[in-house]
Short mmCIF file of C-alpha atoms in Angstrom, two decimals:
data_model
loop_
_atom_site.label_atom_id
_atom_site.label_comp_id
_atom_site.label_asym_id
_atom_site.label_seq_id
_atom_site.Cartn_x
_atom_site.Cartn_y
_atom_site.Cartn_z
CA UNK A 1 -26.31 4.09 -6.05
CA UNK A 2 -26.75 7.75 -6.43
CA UNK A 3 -27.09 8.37 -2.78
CA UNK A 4 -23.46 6.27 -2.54
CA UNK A 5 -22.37 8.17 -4.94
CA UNK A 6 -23.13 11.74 -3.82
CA UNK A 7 -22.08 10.49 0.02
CA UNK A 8 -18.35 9.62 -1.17
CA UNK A 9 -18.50 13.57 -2.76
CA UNK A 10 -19.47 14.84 0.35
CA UNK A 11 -16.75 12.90 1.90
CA UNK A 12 -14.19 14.12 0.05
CA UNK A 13 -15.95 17.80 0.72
CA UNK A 14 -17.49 18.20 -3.00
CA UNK A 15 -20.68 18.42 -2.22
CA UNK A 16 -22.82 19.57 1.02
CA UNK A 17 -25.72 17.30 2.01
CA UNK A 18 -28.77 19.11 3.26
CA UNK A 19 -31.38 16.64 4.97
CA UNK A 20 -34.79 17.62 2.90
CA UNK A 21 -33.56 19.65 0.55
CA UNK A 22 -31.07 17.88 -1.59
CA UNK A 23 -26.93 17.72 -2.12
CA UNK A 24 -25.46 20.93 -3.56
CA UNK A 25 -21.76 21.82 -4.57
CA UNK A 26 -20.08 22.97 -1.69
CA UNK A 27 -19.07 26.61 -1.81
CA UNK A 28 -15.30 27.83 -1.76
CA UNK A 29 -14.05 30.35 0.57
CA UNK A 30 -10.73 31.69 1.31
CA UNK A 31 -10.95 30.29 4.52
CA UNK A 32 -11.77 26.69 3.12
CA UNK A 33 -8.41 27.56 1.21
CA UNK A 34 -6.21 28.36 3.90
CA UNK A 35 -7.24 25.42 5.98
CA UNK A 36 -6.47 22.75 3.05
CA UNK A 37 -3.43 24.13 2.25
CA UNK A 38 -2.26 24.81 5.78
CA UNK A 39 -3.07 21.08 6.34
CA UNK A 40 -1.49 19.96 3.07
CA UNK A 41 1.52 21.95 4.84
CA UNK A 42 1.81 20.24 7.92
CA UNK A 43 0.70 16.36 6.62
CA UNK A 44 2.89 16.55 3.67
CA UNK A 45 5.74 17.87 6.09
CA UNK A 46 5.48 15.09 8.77
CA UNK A 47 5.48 12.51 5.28
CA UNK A 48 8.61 13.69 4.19
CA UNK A 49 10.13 13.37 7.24
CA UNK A 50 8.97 9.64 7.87
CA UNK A 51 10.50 9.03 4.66
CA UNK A 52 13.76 10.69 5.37
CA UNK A 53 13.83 8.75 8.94
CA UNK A 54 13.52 5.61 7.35
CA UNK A 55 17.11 6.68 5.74
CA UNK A 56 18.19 8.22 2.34
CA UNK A 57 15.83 8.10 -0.63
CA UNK A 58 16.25 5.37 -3.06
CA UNK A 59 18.28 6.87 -5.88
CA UNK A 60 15.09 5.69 -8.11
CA UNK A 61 12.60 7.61 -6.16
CA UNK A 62 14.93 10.79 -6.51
CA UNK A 63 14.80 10.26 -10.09
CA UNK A 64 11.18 9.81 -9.95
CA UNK A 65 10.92 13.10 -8.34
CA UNK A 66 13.10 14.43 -10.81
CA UNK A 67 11.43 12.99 -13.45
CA UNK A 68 8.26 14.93 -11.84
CA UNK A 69 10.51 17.94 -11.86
CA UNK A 70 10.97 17.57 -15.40
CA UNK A 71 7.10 17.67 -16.19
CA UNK A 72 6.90 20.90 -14.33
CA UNK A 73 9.11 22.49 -16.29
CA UNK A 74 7.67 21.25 -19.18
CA UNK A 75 4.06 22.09 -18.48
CA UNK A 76 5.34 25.29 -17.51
CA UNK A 77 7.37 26.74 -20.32
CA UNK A 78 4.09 25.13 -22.40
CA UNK A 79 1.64 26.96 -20.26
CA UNK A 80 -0.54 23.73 -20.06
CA UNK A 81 -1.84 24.36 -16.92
CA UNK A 82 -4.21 21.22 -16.51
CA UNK A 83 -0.64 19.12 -16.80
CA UNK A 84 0.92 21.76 -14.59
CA UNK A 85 -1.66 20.92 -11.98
CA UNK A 86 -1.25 17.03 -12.56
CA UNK A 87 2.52 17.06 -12.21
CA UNK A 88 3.06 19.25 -9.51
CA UNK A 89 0.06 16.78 -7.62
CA UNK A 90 2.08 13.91 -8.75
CA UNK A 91 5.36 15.10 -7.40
CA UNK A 92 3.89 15.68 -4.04
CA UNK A 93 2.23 12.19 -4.12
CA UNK A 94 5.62 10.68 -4.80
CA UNK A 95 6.72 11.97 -1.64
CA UNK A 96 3.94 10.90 0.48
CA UNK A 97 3.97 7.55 -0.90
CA UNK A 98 7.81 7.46 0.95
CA UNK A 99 5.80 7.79 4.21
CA UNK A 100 4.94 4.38 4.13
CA UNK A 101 1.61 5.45 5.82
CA UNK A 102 -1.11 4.46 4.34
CA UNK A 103 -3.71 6.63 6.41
CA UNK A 104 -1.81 9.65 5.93
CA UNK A 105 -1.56 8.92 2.12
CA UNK A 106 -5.50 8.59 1.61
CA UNK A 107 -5.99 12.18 3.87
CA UNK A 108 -3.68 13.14 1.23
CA UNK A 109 -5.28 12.08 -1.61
CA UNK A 110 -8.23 13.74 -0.92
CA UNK A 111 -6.94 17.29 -0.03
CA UNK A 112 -4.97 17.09 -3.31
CA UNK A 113 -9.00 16.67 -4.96
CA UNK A 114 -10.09 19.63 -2.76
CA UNK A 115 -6.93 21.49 -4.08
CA UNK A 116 -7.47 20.70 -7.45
CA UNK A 117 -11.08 21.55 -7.27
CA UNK A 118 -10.17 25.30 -5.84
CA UNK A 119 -7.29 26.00 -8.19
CA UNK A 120 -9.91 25.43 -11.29
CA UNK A 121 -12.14 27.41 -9.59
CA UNK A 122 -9.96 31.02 -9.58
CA UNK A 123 -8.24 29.90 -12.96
CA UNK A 124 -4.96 28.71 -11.04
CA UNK A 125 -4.76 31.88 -8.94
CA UNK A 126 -2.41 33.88 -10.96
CA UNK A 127 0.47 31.62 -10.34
CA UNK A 128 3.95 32.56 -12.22
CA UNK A 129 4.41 28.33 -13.45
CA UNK A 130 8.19 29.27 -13.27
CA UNK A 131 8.26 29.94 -9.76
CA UNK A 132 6.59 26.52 -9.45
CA UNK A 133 9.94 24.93 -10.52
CA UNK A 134 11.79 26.73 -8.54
CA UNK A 135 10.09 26.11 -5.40
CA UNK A 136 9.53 22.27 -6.42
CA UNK A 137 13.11 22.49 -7.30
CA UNK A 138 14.33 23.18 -3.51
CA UNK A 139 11.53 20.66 -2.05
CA UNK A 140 13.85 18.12 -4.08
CA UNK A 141 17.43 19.41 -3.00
CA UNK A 142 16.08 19.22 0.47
CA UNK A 143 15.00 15.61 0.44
CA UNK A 144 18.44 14.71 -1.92
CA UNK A 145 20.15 16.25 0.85
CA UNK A 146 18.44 14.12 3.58
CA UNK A 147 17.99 17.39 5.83
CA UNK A 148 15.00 16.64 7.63
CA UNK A 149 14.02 19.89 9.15
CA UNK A 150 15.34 21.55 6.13
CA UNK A 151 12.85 19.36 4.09
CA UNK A 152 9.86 19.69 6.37
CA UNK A 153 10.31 23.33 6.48
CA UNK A 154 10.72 23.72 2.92
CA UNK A 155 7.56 21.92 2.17
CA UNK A 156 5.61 23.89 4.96
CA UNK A 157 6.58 27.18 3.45
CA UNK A 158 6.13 26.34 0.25
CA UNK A 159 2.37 25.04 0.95
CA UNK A 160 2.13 28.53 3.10
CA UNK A 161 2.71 30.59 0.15
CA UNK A 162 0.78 28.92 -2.29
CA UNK A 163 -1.98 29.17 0.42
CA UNK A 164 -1.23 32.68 0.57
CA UNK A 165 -1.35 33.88 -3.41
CA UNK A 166 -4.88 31.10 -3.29
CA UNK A 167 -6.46 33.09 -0.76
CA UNK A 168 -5.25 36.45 -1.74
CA UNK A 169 -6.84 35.63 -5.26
CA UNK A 170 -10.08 34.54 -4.14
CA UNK A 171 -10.43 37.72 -1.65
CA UNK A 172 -10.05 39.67 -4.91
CA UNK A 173 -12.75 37.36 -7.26
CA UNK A 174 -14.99 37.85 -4.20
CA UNK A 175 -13.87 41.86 -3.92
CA UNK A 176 -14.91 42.17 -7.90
CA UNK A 177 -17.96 40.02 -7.83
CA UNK A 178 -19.49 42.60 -5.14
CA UNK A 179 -18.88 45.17 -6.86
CA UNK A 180 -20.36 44.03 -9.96
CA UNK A 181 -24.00 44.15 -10.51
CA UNK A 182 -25.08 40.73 -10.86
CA UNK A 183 -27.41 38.74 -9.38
CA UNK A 184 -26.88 36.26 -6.42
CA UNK A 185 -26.89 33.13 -7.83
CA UNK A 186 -28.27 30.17 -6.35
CA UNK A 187 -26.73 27.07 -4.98
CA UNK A 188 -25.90 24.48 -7.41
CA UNK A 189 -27.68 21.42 -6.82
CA UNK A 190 -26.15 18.21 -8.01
CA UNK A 191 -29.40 15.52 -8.09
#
């Protein structure tokens, strides 16, 4: 059971299995970063548009995705940012679920763990929660409007950006924790 267990983490890239020596937590890097987000970019993209190619919305998914909206704001002007997380993850989910693609949906699923996993680790990169409604603000005026280049390009930049402050942050934890004195910790084994 615990092998199961600790082969579904490293599945969803949690954990690293090393034959002999044991699973540890895999390690973060910007790079790790940039290539979830970047994919987040171009998935979530390509589900918005087979959404919008299937025709208009459903005027109760827009107000599902306003309803997310809503949360965001909330969250934000509360600076809960463990909801924050949760409803900005939510709104995106509500999109992909439009895609009708189940595949594409599960891929999604587990980049939004891996994202999760490396916002808690650099203590939600610095991000201004404001600009988070704004920017979630224009994903939904895109996909109101029907645009669908509009909308996949609005969700590709806005992924692109968020990949840029994530990695920007983590260069800088990294920069600091070399130039502290500490000592190199070891890898964190799970069982």
């Amino acid at each position: 059971t615990i092998r199961v267990a600790l082969r579904a983490l490293a599945d969803l890239g949690l954990v690293e299995i090393i034959p002999h020596r044991g699973a540890f937590v895999s390690a973060l890097t910007p790079r790790n970063a940039w290539e979830i987000f970047s994919l987040r970019a171009v998935l979530e993209s390509f589900a918005a548009r087979l959404a919008l190619e299937a025709g208009p919305l459903p005027d109760e998914v827009v107000a599902g995705l306003e309803r997310h909206l809503g949360r965001i704001a909330g969250t934000a002007e509360d600076s809960d940012p463990m909801e924050l997380i949760e409803a900005v993850m939510d709104f995106h989910m509500a999109i992909a679920l439009q895609s009708r693609h189940d595949l594409l949906v599960s891929q999604l699923e587990t980049l939004q763990t891996q994202t999760r996993r490396l916002i808690f680790y650099t203590k939600l990169f610095q991000s201004d929660p404001l600009s988070e409604v704004e920017s979630h603000r224009a994903v939904l005026e895109a996909l109101r409007a029907g645009d669908v280049a509009e909308t996949e390009r609005v969700i590709f930049d806005h992924h692109m950006q968020s990949a840029d402050r994530l990695v920007r942050r983590m260069e800088d934890l990294d920069a600091r924790r070399r130039a502290a004195p500490a000592e190199s910790p070891d890898p964190v084994e799970v069982a």
